Short mmCIF file of C-alpha atoms and ligand atoms in Angstrom, two decimals:
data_model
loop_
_atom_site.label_atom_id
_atom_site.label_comp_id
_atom_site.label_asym_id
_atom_site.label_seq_id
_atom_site.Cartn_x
_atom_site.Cartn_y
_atom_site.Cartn_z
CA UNK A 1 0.00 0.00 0.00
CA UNK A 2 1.05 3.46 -0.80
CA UNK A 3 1.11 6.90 1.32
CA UNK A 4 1.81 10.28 0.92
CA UNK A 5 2.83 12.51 4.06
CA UNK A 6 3.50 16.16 4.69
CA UNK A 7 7.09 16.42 6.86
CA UNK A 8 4.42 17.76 9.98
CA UNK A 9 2.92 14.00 9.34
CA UNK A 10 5.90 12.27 9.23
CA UNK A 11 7.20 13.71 12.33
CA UNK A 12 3.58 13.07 14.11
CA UNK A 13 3.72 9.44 12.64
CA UNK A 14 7.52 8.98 14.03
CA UNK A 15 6.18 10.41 17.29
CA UNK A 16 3.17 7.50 17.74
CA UNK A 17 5.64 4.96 16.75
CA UNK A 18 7.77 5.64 19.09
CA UNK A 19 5.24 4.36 21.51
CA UNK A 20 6.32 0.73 20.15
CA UNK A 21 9.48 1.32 18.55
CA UNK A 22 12.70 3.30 18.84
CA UNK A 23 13.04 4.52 15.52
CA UNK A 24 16.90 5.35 14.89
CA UNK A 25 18.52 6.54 11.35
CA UNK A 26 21.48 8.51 10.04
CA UNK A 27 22.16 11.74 12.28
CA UNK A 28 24.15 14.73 12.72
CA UNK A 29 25.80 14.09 16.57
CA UNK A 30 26.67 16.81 17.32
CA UNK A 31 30.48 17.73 18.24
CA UNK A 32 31.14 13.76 18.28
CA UNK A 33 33.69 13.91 15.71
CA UNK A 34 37.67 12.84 15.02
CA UNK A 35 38.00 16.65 16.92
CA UNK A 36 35.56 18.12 19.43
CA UNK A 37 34.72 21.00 17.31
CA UNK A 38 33.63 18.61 13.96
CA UNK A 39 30.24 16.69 13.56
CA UNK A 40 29.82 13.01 13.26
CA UNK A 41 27.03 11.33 11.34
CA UNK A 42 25.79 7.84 12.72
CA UNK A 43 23.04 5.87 13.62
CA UNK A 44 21.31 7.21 16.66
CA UNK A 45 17.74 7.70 17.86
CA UNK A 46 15.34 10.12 15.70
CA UNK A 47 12.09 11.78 16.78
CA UNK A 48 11.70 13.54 13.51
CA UNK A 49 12.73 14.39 9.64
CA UNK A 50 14.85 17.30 11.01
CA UNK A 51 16.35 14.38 12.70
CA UNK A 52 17.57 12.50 9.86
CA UNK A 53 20.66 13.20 8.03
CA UNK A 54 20.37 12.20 4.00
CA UNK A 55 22.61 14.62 2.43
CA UNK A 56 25.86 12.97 3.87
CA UNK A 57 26.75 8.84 4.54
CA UNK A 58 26.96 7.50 7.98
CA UNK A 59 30.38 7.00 8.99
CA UNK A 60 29.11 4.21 10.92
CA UNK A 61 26.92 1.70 9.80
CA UNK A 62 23.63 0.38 11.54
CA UNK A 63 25.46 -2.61 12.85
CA UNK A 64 25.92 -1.65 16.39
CA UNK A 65 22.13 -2.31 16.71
CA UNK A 66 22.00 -6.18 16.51
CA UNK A 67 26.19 -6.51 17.07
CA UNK A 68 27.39 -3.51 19.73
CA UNK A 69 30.48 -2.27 19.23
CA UNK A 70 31.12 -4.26 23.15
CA UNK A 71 28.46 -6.54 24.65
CA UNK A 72 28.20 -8.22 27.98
CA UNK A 73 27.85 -12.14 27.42
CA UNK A 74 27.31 -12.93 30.82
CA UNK A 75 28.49 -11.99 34.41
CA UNK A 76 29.73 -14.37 37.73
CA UNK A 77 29.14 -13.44 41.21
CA UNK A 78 30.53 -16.39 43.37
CA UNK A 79 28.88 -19.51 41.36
CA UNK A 80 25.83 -17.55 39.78
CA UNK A 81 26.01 -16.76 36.43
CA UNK A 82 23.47 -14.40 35.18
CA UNK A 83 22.62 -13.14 31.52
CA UNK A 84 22.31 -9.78 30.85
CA UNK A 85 18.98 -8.84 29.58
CA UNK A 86 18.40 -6.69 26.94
CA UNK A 87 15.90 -3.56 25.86
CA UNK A 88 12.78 -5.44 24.98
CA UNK A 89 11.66 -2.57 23.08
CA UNK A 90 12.03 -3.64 19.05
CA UNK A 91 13.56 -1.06 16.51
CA UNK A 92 12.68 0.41 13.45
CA UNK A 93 16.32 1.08 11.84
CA UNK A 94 15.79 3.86 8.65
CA UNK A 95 18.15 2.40 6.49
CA UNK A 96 19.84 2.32 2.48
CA UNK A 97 19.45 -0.82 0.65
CA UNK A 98 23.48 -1.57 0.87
CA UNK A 99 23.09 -1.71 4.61
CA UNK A 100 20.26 -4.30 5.00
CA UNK A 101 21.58 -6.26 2.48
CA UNK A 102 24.33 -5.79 5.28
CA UNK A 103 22.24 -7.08 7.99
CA UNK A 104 21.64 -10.15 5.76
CA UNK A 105 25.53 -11.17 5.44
CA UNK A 106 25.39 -10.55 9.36
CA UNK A 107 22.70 -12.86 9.34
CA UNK A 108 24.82 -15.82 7.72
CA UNK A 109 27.59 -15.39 10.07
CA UNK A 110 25.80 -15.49 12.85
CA UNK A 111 22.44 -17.64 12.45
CA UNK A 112 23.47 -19.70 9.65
CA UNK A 113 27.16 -20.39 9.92
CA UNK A 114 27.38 -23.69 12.26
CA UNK A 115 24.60 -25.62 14.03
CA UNK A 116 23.84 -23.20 16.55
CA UNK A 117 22.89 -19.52 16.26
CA UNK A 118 24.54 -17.27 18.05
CA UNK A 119 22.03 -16.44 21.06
CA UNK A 120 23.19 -12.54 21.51
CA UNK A 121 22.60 -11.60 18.16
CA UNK A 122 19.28 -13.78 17.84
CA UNK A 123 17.58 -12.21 20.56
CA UNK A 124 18.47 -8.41 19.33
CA UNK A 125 17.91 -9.01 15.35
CA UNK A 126 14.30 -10.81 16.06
CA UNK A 127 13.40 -7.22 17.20
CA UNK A 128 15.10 -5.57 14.21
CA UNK A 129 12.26 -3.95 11.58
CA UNK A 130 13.79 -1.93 8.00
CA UNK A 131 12.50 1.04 7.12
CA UNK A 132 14.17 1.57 3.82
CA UNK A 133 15.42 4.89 2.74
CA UNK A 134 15.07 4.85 -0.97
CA UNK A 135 18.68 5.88 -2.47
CA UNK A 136 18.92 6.14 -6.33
CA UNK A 137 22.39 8.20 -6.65
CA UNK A 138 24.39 6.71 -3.58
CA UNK A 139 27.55 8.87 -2.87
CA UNK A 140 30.94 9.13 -4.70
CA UNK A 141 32.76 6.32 -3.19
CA UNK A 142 29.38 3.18 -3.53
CA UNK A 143 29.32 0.44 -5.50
CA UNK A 144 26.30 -1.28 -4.56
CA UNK A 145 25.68 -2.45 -7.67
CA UNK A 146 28.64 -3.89 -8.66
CA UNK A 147 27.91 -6.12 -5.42
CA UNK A 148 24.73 -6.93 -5.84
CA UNK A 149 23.10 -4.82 -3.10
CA UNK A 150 21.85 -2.30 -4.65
CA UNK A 151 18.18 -3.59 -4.13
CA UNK A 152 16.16 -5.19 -1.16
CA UNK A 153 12.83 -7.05 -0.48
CA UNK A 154 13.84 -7.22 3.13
CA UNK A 155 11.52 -3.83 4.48
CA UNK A 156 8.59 -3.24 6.61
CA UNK A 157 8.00 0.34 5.13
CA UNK A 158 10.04 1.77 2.09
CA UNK A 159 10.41 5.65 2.20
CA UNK A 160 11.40 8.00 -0.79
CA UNK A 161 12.07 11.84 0.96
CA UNK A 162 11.09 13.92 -0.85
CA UNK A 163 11.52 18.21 -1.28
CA UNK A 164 8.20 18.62 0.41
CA UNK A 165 6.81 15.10 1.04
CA UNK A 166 7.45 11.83 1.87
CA UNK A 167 6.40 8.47 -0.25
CA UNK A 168 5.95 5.27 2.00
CA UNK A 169 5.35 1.72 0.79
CA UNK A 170 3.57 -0.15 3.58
CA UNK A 171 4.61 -3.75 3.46
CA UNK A 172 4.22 -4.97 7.21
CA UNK A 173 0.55 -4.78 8.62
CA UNK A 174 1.47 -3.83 11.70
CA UNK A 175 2.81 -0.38 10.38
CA UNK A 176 -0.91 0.08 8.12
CA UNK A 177 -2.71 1.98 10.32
CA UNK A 178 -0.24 4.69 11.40
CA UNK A 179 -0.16 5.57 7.80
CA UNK A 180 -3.62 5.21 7.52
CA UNK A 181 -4.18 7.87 9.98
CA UNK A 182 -1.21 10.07 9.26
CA UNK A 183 -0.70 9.64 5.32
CA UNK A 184 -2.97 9.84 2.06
CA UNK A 185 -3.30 7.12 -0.36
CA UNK A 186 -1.57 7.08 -3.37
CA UNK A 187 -0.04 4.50 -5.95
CA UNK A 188 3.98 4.24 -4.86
CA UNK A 189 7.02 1.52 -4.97
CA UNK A 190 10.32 2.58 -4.60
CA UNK A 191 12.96 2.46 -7.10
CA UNK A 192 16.76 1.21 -6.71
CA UNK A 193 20.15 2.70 -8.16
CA UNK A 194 20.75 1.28 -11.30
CA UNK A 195 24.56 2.49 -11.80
CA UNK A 196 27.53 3.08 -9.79
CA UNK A 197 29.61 6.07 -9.53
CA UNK A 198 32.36 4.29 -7.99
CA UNK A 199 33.67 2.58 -10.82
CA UNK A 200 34.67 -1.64 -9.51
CA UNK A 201 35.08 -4.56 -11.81
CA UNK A 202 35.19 -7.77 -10.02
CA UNK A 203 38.38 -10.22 -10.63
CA UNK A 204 36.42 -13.94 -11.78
CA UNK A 205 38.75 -16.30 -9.56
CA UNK A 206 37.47 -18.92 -11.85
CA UNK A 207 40.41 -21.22 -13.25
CA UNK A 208 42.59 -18.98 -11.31
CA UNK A 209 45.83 -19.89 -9.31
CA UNK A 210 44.92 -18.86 -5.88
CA UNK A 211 48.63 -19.31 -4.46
CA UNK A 212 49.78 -16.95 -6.81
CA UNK A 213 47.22 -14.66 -5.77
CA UNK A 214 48.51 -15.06 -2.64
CA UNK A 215 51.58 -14.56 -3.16
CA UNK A 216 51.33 -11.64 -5.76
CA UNK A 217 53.85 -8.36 -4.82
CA UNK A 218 50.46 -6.26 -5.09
CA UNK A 219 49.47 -6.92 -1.22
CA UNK A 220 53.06 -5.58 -0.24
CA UNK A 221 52.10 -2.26 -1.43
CA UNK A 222 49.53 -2.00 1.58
CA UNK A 223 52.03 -3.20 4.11
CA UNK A 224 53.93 -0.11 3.24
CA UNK A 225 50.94 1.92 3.49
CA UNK A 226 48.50 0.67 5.91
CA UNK A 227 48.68 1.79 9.57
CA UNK A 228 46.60 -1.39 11.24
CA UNK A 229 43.94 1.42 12.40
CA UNK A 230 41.22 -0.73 12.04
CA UNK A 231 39.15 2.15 11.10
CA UNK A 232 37.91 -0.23 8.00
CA UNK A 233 36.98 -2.94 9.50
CA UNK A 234 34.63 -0.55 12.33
CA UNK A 235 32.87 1.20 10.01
CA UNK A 236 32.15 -1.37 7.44
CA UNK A 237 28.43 -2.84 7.66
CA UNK A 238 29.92 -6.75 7.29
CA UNK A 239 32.89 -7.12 9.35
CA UNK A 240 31.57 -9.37 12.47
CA UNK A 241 34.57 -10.31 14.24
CA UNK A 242 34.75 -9.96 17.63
CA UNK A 243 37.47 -10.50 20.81
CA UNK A 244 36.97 -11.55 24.25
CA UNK A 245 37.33 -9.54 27.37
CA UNK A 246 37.26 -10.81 31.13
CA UNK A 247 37.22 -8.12 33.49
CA UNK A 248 37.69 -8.87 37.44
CA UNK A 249 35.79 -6.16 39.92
CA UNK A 250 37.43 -7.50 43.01
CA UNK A 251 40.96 -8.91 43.57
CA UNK A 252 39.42 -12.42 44.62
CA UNK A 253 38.02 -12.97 41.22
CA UNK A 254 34.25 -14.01 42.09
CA UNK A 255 33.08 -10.94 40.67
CA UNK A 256 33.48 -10.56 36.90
CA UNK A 257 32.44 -10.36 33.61
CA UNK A 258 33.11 -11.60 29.76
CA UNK A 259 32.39 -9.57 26.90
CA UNK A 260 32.82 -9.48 23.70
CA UNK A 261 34.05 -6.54 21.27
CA UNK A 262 34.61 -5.24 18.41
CA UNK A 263 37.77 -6.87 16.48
CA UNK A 264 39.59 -6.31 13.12
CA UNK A 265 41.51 -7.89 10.78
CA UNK A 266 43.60 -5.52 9.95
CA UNK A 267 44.27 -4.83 13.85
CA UNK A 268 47.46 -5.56 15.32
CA UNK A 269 47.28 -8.88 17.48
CA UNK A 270 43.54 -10.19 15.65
CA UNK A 271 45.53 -13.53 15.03
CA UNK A 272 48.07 -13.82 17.54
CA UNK A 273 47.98 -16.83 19.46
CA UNK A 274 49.47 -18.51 22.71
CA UNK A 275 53.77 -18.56 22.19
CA UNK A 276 53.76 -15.34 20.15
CA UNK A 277 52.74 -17.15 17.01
CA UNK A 278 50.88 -14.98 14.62
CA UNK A 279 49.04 -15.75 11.23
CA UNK A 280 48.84 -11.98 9.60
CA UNK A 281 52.41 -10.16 10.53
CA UNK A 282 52.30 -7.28 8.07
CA UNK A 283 49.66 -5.34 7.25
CA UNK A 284 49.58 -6.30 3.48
CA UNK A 285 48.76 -10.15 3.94
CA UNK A 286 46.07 -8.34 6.74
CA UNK A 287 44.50 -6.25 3.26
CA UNK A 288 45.17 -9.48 1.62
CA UNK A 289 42.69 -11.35 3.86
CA UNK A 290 40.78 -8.83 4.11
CA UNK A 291 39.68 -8.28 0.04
CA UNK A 292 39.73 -12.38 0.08
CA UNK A 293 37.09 -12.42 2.73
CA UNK A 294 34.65 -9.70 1.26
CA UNK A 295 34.95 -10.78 -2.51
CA UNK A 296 35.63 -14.81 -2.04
CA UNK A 297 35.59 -16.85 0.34
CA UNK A 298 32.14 -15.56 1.74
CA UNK A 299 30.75 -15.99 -1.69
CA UNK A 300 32.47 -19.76 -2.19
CA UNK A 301 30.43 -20.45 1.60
CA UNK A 302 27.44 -18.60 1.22
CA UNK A 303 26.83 -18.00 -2.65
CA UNK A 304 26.98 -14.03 -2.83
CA UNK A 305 29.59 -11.32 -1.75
CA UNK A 306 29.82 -10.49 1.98
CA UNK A 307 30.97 -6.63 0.76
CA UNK A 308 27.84 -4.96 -0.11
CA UNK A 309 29.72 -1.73 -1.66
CA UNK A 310 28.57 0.50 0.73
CA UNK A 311 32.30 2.34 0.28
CA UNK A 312 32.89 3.84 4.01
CA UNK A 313 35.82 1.77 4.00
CA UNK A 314 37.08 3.95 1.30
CA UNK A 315 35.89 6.92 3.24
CA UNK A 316 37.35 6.68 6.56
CA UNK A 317 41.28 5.32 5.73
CA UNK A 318 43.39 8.03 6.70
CA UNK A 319 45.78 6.68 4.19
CA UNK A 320 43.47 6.72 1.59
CA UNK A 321 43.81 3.30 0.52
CA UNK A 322 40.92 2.42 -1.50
CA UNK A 323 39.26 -0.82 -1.07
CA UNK A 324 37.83 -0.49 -4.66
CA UNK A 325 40.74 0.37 -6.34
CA UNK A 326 42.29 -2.51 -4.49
CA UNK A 327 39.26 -4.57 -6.16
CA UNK A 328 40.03 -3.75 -9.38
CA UNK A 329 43.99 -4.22 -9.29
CA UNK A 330 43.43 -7.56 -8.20
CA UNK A 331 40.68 -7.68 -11.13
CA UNK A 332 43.25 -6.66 -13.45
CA UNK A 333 46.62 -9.09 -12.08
CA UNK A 334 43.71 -11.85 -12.55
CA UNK A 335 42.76 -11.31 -16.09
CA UNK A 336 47.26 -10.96 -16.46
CA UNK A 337 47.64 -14.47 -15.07
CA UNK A 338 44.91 -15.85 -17.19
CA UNK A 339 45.78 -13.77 -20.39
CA UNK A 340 42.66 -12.75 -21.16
S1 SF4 B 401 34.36 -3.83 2.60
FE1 SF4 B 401 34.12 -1.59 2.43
S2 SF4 B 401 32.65 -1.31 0.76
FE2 SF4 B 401 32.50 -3.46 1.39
S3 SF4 B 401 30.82 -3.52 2.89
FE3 SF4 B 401 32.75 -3.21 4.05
S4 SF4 B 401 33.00 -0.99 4.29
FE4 SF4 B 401 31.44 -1.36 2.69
S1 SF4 B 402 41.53 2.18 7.39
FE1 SF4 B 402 43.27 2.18 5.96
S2 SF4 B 402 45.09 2.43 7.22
FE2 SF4 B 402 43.41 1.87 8.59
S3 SF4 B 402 43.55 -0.39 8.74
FE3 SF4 B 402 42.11 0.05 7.07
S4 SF4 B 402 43.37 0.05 5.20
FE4 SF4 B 402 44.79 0.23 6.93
#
């Protein structure tokens, strides 16, 4: 079903939602920047359009809703063990097609990727609800449809923002009377972006010599340039790893915690192991990995991509090493080795 609404609507539609939901989409925080005079724009809680940032991507994808950036697994006290509840309150998340296609990579890793679920993310993602923002242009750095994400069944309510009003599709039942009440009929489905401006050709392994891949000079130009920050691997929508933490409050021990946080590949220490022993050394066989991961060995598991070409990765590497130019180098060494 289709709706119309005026911005006053919208914001009076947000407002009775929010009886049910938290609704949360791309801000402006304030003064939460790299310096305490600049701006950050992430996912945070809205209570109306003036609310939502469009003009400008999120630095930080939606993630940290079903996978927090750290997360209490469970807490001792003597022999008890208790599990942390958490909000029972579901949310609506106001997000781009790249990003729930995001949510659906998350998915695999962590319902479908062994024979048990994982029980934190379960329990937060069951309460999860899209509201799609319909994007058509995407920003400089995307390549959504190179990967394949460019386009998404997966909504309760699609939304195109308009000048002056604001387009819904209705999908989800529960959602049909607020925008019965607050909207105006009208015939409306959204559209997708059709073409990216991020140019990104994607290397067919097929046939291909994956040792010499491996081993090709190109990944020693990123151990020269990458600084292990990490910064790529936080802000991208489909990087799920995660590290333990045990934390002690008393000096006997009975009173403690485990959590689990945010991890990286490209982080110094992600594979070091007991006697010093480490897998990824330099940062190179770290970028290595990483483009391996996002444009292979996901797909050869799970039949598509796990990048969705959202390109913050891109936008937040202080060194300005570009995942899709590292994407298309590889593309190009491929085609080399197989002559084409
Ligand atoms: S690898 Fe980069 S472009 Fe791909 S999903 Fe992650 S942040 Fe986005
Ligand atoms: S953001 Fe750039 S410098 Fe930082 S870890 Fe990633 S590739 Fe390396």
């Amino acid at each position: 079903m289709g709706y119309k609404l005026s911005k006053t609507s919208f914001d009076r539609l947000l407002q009775a939602m929010s009886k049910r939901y938290v609704p949360v989409g791309p801000m402006c925080a304030k003064n939460a920047g790299a310096f305490s005079d600049t701006d950050s724009i992430r996912y945070g809680k809205i209570t109306s359009y003036a609310d939502l940032e469009l003009a400008q991507k999120s630095y930080f994808s939606p993630k940290e809703f079903v996978f927090p950036i750290r997360e209490t697994l469970f807490r001792f006290n003597g022999s008890n063990r208790e599990v942390p509840e958490v909000a029972a309150r579901p949310i609506a998340i106001f997000a781009r097609p790249c990003d729930i296609n995001g949510f659906n990579r998350l998915d695999s890793v962590f319902l479908e990727n062994g024979p048990e679920k994982d029980f934190y993310y379960a329990r937060r993602r069951k309460n999860i609800k899209f509201f799609m923002i319909e994007c058509l242009t995407g920003f400089e750095s995307c390549f959504c449809v190179t990967m394949k994400a460019n386009k998404t069944a997966d909504y309760s309510v699609a939304l195109r923002f308009g000048e002056d009003e604001i387009l819904a599709e209705v999908k989800d039942e529960e959602f049909i009377s607020l925008f019965e009440e607050y909207g105006e009929i009208i015939d409306y489905k959204p559209e997708f972006k059709e073409s990216d401006n991020a140019k990104v050709e994607l290397p067919n392994f097929e046939g291909v010599d994956l040792e010499a891949v491996f081993n090709h000079p190109l990944w020693k130009e990123y151990t020269q340039r990458c600084i292990a920050c990490g910064r790529c691997n936080t802000s991208c929508v489909t990087c799920s790893c995660f590290s333990m933490q045990d934390t002690a409050y008393d000096a006997a021990k009975t009173l403690s915690e485990r959590r689990r946080v945010w991890a990286g590949c490209h982080i110094d220490g992600f594979t070091d192991m007991a006697g010093g022993h480490s897998f990824r050394k330099n940062n190179g066989d770290r970028m290595r990995f990483k483009t391996m991961h996002k444009i292979y060995d996901f797909a050869a598991r799970f039949g598509r991509n796990m990048c969705v070409g959202c390109g913050r990765c891109d936008d937040v590497c202080p060194e300005y090493i570009s995942f899709s130019a590292c994407i298309n180098k590889l593309s190009e060494i491929i085609k080399e080795m197989k002559n084409v």
